[in-house]
Coordinates of C-alpha atoms in Angstrom, one line a residue:
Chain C
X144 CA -6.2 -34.5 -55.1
X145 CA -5.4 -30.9 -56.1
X146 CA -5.3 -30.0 -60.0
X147 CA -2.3 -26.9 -60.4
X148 CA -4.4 -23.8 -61.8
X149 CA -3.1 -24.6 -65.6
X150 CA -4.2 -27.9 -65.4
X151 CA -7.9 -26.9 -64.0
X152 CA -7.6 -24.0 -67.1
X153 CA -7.0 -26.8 -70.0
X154 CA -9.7 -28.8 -68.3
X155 CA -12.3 -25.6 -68.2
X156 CA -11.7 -25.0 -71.9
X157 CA -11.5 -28.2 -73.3
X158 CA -15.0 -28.8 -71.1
X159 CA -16.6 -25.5 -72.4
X160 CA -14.9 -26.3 -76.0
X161 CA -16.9 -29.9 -76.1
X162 CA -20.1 -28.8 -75.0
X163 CA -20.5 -25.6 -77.1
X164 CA -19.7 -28.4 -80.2
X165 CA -22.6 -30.4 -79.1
X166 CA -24.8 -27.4 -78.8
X167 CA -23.7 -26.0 -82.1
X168 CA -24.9 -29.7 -83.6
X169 CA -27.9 -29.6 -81.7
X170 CA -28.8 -26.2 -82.8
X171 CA -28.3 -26.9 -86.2
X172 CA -29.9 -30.1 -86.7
X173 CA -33.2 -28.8 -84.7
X174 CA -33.5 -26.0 -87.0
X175 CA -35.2 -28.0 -89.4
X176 CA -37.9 -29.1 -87.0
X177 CA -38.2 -25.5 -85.8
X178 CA -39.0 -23.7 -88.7
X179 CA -42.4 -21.4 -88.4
X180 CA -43.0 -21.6 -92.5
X181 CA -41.6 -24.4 -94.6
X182 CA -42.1 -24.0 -97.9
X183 CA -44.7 -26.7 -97.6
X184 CA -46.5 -24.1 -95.4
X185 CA -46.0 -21.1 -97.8
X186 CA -47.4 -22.8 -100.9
X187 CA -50.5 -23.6 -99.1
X188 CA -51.1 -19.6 -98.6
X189 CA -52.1 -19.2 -102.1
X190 CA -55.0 -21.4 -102.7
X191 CA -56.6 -24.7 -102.0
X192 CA -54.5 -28.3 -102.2
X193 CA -54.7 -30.7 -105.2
X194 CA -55.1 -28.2 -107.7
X195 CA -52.4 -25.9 -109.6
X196 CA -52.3 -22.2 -108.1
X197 CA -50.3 -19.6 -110.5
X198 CA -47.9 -18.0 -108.1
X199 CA -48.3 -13.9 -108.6
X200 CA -45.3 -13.1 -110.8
X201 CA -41.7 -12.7 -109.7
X202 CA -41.0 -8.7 -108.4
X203 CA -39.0 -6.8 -106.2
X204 CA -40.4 -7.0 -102.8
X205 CA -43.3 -9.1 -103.8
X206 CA -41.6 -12.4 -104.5
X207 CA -44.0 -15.8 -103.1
X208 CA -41.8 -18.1 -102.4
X209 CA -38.1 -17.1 -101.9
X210 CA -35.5 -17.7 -104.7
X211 CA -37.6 -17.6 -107.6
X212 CA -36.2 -16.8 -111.2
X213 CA -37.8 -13.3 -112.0
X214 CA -37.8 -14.7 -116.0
X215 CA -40.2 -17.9 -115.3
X216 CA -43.7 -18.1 -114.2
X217 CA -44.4 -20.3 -111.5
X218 CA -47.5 -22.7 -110.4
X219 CA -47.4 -24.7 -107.4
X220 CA -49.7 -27.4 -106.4
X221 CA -50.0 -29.2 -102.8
X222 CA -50.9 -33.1 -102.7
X223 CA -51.1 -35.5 -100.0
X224 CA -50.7 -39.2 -101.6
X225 CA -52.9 -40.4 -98.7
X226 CA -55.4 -38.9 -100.3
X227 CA -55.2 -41.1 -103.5
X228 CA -52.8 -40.7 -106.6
X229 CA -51.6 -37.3 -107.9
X230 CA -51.8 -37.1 -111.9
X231 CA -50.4 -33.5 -113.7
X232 CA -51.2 -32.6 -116.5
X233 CA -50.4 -29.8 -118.4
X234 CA -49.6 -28.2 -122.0
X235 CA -47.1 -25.3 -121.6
X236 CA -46.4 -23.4 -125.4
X237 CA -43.3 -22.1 -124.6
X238 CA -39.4 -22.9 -125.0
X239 CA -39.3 -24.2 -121.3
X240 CA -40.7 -25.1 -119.1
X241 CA -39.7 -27.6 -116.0
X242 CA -41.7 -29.0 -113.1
X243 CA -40.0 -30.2 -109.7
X244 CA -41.4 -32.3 -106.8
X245 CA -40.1 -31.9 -103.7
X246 CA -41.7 -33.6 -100.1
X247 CA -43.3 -31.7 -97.4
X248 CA -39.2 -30.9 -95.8
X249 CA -38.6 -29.5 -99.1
X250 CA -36.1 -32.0 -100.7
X251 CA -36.3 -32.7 -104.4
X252 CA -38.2 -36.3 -105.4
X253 CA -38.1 -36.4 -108.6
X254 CA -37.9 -33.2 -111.3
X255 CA -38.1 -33.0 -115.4
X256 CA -38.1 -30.5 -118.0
X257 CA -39.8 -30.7 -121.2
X258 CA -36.7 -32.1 -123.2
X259 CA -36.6 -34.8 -121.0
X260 CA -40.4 -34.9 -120.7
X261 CA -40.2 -36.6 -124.0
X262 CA -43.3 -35.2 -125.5
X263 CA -44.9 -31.0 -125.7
X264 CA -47.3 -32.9 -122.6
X265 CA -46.8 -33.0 -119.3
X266 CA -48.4 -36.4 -118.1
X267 CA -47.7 -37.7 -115.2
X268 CA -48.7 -39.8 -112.5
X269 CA -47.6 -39.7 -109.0
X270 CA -48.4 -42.7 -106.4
X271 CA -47.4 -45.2 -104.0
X272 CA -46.0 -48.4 -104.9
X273 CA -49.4 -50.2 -103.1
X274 CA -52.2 -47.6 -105.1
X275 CA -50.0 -48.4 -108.2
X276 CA -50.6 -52.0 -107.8
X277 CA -54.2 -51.5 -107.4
X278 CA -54.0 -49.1 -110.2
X279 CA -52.5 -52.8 -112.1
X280 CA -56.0 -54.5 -111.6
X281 CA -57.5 -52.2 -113.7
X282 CA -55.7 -49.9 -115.5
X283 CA -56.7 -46.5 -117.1
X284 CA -56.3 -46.8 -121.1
X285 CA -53.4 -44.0 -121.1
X286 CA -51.4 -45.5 -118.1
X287 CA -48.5 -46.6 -120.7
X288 CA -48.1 -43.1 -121.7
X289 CA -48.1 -41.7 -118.3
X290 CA -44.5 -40.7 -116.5
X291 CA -45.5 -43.0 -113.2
X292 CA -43.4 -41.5 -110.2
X293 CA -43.8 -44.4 -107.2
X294 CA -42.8 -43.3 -103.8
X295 CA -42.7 -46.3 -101.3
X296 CA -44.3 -44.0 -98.6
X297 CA -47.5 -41.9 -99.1
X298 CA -45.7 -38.7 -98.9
X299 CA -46.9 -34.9 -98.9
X300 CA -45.1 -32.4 -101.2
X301 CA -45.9 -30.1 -103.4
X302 CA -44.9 -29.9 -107.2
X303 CA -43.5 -26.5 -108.4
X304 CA -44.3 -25.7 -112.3
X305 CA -42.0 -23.1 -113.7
X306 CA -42.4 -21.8 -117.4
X307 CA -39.9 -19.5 -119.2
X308 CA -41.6 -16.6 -120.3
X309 CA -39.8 -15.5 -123.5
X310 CA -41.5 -12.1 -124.2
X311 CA -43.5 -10.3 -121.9
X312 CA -46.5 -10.5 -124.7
X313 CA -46.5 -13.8 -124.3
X314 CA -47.3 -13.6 -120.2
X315 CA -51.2 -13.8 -121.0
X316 CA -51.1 -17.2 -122.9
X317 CA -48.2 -18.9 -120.0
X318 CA -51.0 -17.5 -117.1
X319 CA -53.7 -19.5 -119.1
X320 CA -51.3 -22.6 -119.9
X321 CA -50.7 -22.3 -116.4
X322 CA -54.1 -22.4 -115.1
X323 CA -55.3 -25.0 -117.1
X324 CA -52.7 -26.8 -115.8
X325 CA -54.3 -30.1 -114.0
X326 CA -53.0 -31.8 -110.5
X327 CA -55.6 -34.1 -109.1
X328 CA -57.1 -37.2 -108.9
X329 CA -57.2 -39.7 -112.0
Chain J
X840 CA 18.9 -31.7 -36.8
X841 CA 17.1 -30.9 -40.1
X842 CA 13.1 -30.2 -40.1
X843 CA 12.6 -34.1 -41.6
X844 CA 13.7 -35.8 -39.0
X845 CA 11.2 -34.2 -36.7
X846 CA 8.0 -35.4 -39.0
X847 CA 6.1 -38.1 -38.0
X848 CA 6.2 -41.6 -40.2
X849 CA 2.9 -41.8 -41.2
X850 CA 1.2 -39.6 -43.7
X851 CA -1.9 -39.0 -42.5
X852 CA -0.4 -37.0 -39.2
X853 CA 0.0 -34.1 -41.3
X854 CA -2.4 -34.8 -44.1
X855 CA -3.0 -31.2 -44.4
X856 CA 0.7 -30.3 -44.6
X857 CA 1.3 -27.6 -47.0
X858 CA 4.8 -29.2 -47.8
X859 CA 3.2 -32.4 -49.7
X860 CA 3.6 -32.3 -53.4
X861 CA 0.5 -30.9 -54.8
X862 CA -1.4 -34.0 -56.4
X863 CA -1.6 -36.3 -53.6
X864 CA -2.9 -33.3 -51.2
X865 CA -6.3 -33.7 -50.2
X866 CA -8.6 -32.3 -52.0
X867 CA -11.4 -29.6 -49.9
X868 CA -14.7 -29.2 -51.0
X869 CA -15.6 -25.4 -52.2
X870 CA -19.4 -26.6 -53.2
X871 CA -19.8 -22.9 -54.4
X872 CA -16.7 -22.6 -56.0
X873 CA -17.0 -25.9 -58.2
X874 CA -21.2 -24.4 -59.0
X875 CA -19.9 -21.1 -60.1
X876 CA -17.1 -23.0 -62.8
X877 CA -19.6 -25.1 -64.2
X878 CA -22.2 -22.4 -64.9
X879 CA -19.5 -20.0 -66.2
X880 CA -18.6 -23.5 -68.6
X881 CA -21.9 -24.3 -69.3
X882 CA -23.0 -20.2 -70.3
X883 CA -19.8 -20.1 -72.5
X884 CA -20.3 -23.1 -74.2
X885 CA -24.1 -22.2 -75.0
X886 CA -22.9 -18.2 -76.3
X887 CA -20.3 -20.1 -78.2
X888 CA -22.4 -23.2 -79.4
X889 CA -25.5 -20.9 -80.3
X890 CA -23.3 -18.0 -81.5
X891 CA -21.4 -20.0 -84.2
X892 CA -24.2 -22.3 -85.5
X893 CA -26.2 -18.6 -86.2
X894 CA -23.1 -17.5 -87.8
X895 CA -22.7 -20.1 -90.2
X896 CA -26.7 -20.1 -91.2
X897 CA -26.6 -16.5 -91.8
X898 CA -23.8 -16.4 -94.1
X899 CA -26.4 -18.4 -96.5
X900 CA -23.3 -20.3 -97.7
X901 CA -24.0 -24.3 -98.0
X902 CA -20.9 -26.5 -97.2
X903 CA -20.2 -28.8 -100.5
X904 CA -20.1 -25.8 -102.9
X905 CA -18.4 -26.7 -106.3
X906 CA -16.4 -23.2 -107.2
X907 CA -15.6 -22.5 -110.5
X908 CA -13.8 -19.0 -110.1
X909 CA -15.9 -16.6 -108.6
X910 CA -19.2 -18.7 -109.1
X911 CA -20.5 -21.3 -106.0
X912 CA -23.1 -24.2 -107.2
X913 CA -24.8 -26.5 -104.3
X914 CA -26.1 -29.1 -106.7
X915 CA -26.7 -31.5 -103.5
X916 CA -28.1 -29.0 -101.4
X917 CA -32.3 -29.1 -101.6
X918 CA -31.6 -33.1 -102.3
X919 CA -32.1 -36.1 -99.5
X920 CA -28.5 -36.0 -99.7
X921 CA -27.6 -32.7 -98.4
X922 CA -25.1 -31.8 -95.2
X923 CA -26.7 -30.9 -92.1
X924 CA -25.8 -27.4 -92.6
X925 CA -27.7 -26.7 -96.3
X926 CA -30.4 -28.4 -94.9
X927 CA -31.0 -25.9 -92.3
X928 CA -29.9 -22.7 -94.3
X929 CA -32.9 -23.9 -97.3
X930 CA -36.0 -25.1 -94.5
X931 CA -34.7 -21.8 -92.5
X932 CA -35.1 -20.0 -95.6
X933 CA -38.4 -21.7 -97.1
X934 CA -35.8 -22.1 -100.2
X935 CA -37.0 -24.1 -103.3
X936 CA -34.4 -25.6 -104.7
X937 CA -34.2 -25.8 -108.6
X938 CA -34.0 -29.3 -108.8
X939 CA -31.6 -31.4 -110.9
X940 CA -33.8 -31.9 -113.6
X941 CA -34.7 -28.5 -114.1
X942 CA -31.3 -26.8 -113.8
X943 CA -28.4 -25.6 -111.9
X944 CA -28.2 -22.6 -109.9
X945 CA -24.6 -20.7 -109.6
X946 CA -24.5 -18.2 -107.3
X947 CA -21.3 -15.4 -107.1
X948 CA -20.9 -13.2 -104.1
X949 CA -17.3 -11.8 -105.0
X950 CA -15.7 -11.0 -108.4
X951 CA -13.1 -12.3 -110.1
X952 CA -10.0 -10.3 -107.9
X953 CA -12.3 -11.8 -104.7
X954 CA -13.7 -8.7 -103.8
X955 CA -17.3 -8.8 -102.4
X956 CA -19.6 -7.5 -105.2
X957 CA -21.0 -3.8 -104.3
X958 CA -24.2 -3.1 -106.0
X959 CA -22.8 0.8 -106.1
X960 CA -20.1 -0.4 -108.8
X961 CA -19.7 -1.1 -112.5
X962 CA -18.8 -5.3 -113.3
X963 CA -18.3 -6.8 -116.5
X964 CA -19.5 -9.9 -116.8
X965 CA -18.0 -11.5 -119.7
X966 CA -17.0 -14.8 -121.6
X967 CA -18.7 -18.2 -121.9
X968 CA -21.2 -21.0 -119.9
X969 CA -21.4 -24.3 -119.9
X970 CA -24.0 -25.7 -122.4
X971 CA -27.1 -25.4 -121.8
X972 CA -30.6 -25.0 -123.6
X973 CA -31.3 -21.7 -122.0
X974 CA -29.9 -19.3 -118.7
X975 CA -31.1 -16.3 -116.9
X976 CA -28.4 -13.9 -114.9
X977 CA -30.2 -12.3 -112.0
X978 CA -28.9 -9.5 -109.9
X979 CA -30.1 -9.8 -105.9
X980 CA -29.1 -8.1 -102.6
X981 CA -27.0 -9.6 -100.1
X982 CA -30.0 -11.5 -99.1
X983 CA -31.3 -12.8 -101.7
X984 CA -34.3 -10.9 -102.4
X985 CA -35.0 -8.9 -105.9
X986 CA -34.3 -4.8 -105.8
X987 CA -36.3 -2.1 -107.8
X988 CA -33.9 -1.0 -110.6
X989 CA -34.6 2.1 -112.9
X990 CA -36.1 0.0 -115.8
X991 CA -37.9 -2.2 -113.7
X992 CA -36.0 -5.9 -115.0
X993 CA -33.8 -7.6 -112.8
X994 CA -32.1 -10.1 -114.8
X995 CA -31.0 -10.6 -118.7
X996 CA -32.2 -14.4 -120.9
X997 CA -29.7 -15.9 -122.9
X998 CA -32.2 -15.6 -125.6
X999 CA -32.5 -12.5 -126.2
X1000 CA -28.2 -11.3 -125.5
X1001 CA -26.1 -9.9 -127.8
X1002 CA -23.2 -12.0 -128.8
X1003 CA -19.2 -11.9 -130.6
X1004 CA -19.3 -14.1 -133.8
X1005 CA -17.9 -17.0 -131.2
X1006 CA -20.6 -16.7 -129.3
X1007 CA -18.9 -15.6 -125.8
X1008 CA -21.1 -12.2 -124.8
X1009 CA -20.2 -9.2 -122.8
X1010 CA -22.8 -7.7 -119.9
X1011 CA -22.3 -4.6 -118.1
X1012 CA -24.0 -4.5 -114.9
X1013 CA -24.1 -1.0 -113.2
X1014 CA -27.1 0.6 -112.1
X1015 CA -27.3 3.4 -115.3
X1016 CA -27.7 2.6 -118.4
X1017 CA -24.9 1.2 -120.3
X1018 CA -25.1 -0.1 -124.3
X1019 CA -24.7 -3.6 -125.1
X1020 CA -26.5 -6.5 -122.2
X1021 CA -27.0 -4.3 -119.2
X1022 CA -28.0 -5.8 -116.2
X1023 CA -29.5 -3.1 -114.2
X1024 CA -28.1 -3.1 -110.7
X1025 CA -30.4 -1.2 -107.4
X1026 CA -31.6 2.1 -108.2
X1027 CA -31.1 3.0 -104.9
X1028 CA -28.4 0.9 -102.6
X1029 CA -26.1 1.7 -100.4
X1030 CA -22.8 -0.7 -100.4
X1031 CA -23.9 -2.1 -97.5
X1032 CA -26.9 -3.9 -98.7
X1033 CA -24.8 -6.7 -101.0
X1034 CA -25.3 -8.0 -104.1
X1035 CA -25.2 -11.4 -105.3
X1036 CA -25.6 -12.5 -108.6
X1037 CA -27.7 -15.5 -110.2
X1038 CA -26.8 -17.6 -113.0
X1039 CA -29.3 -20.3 -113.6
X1040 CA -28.6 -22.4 -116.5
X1041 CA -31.6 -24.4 -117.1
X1042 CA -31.9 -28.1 -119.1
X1043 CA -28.1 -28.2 -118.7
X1044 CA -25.8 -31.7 -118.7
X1045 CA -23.5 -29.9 -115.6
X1046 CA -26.2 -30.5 -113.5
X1047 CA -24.3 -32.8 -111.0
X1048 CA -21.2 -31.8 -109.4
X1049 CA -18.7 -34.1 -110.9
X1050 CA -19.4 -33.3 -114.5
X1051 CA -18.9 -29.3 -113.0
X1052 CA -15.1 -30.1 -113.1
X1053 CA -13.5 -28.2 -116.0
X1054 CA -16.2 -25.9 -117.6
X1055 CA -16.0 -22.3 -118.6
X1056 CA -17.9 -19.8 -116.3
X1057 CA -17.6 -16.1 -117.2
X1058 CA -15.2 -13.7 -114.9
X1059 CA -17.1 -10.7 -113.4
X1060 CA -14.3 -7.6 -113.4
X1061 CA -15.0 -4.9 -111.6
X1062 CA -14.6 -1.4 -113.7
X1063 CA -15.3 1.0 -111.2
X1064 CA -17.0 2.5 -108.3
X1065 CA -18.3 5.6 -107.4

């Protein structure tokens, strides 16, 4: 059977019309497994995992991670929960500060700010729902004060502190706060 | 004696016969033919596929925005619930989100009329946000990234802004210095480079998308350009 030469056309375009969706899918949803620097990758460049690492301050042409608010300070700490619970803790003097977890593909876990912190502290405890039962069996004095965060896999992330600073005078005291600021084992 | 009468009865005598309708005609091979229209399909369909899918990560602009006049918030994007498409403009990007908890970022690429902001130009930014306990306006380029302005800040605190008696505020952004809440703007641009303005409101109750419906954001009008 012969197709008439419209016919073949529709044919052609619909055919080049349905492929070029499914490449447009594939090439979107592969991105994500493509990328060179996540920002899992990046926040390992400025110092060693399991501990906070102030994040050089927000400036023109020198920013460390992309998107950051110019006004805050920022401290980022790596953690693998494979390598045993995560606790933070930190004591940050100033109006606001917030602190977001996000997993190694950069999605948010969990995130709070120091209103809904409930106290000046930041205390909190970050494991899997099996090292939290262990944890049960013998638990550390303070565990009812801690915020406990249980993931149901042993996930790698990275927890992003950021710190209004409300005067640039102040800058010294948030890069101490900041530094003092604890993320590691219990 | 008309031509029909002389044809044969059976069909396949003349199989080839021009005079057939053109569906039931055999069909002849041309191997090379039939190769050269599937590669010229399958080459279209990867310009177009690849083409549009760079296109629409590019433009930076996550599907699911909430719009509240000129202002755009993702609050899913960065989240395990976020389209396809936000998650590959934020891992391309290396983006951290500000997560719900923390804030909500709103970001405005046109003003109020639905121009494209021009880093060049003079915009007043002026009337009220949604509650929250603090918010930072930050001016960027068309990508994203901080600019060197003439007094070195980028971006104005709601703590420290001058306010009416009502408490709605007024900011100029232009790149000289104006009286009031400036926002500086790029020393040096050209139009071409884009701006984009921030406005993060931090410790806020809008922070999810439905409870977005209804608040006040303020318009940006532009005053002029050089």
């Amino acid at each position: 059977m012969t197709l008439s030469p419209r016919f073949s056309l529709t044919v052609g375009l619909l055919a080049t019309l349905c492929l070029a969706a499914i490449i447009h899918i594939l090439v979107v949803l592969s991105i994500p497994r493509n990328v060179q620097h996540s920002a899992y990758d990046n926040v390992a460049t400025h110092g060693p995992d399991r501990q906070f690492n102030l994040l050089p301050d927000v400036q023109p042409g020198k920013e460390a991670l992309p998107d950051l608010d110019p006004a805050m300070k920022h401290a980022a700490c790596r953690f693998q929960l494979a390598d045993g619970p995560v606790l933070f803790d930190a004591s940050i003097p100033v109006p606001f500060w917030s602190i977001g977890l996000f997993n190694a593909a950069g999605e948010a876990v969990y995130s709070l700010n120091n209103r809904t912190a409930g106290a000046e502290r930041l205390s909190m405890l970050v494991l899997t729902t099996e090292q939290l039962s262990i944890l049960r069996e013998n638990p550390p004095e303070n565990l009812e004060d801690l915020i406990v965060i249980e993931t149901e896999t042993p996930i790698s992330g990275f927890a992003l502190l950021r710190a209004y600073v409300p005067h640039p005078m102040r800058s010294g005291t948030v890069d101490q706060a900041l530094m003092a600021a604890r993320c590691g084992g219990i | 004696m008309n031509e029909t009468f002389l044809r044969p009865e059976h069909g396949e005598a003349d199989w080839y016969d021009a005079r057939l309708p053109r569906p039931i005609r055999p069909h002849r091979g041309h191997p090379l033919r039939t190769l050269a229209t599937v590669t010229l399909v399958v080459l279209l369909a990867a310009i177009l596929g690849i083409s549009s899918a760079y296109v629409i990560i590019e433009r930076e602009e996550p599907l699911n925005a909430v719009t509240i006049g000129p202002w755009h918030a993702y609050p899913k994007a960065g989240t395990a619930d976020a389209d396809p498409y936000s998650v590959a403009i934020y891992t391309r990007g290396a983006v951290v989100p500000l997560a719900s908890g923390e804030g909500l970022a709103l970001v405005a690429r046109k003003d109020s009329a639905g121009h494209l902001l021009d880093p060049t130009c003079v915009y007043r930014i002026a009337g009220q946000t949604p509650s929250a306990r603090l918010w930072t306006l930050t001016a960027v380029d068309g990508h994203g990234k901080l600019v060197e302005t003439l007094p070195g800040r980028v971006n104005l605190a709601s703590d420290s802004l001058l306010r009416a008696p009502d408490g709605s505020f007024e900011i100029m952004a232009a790149r000289r210095p104006h009286s009031g809440n400036w926002l500086p703007l790029a020393a040096n641009a050209k139009a071409s480079d884009g701006l984009r303005l921030v406005l993060r409101l931090y410790d806020a109750p809008v922070t999810t998308g439905a409870a977005l419906d209804g608040v006040s954001m303020p318009a940006i009008e532009r005053q002029g350009c050089p």
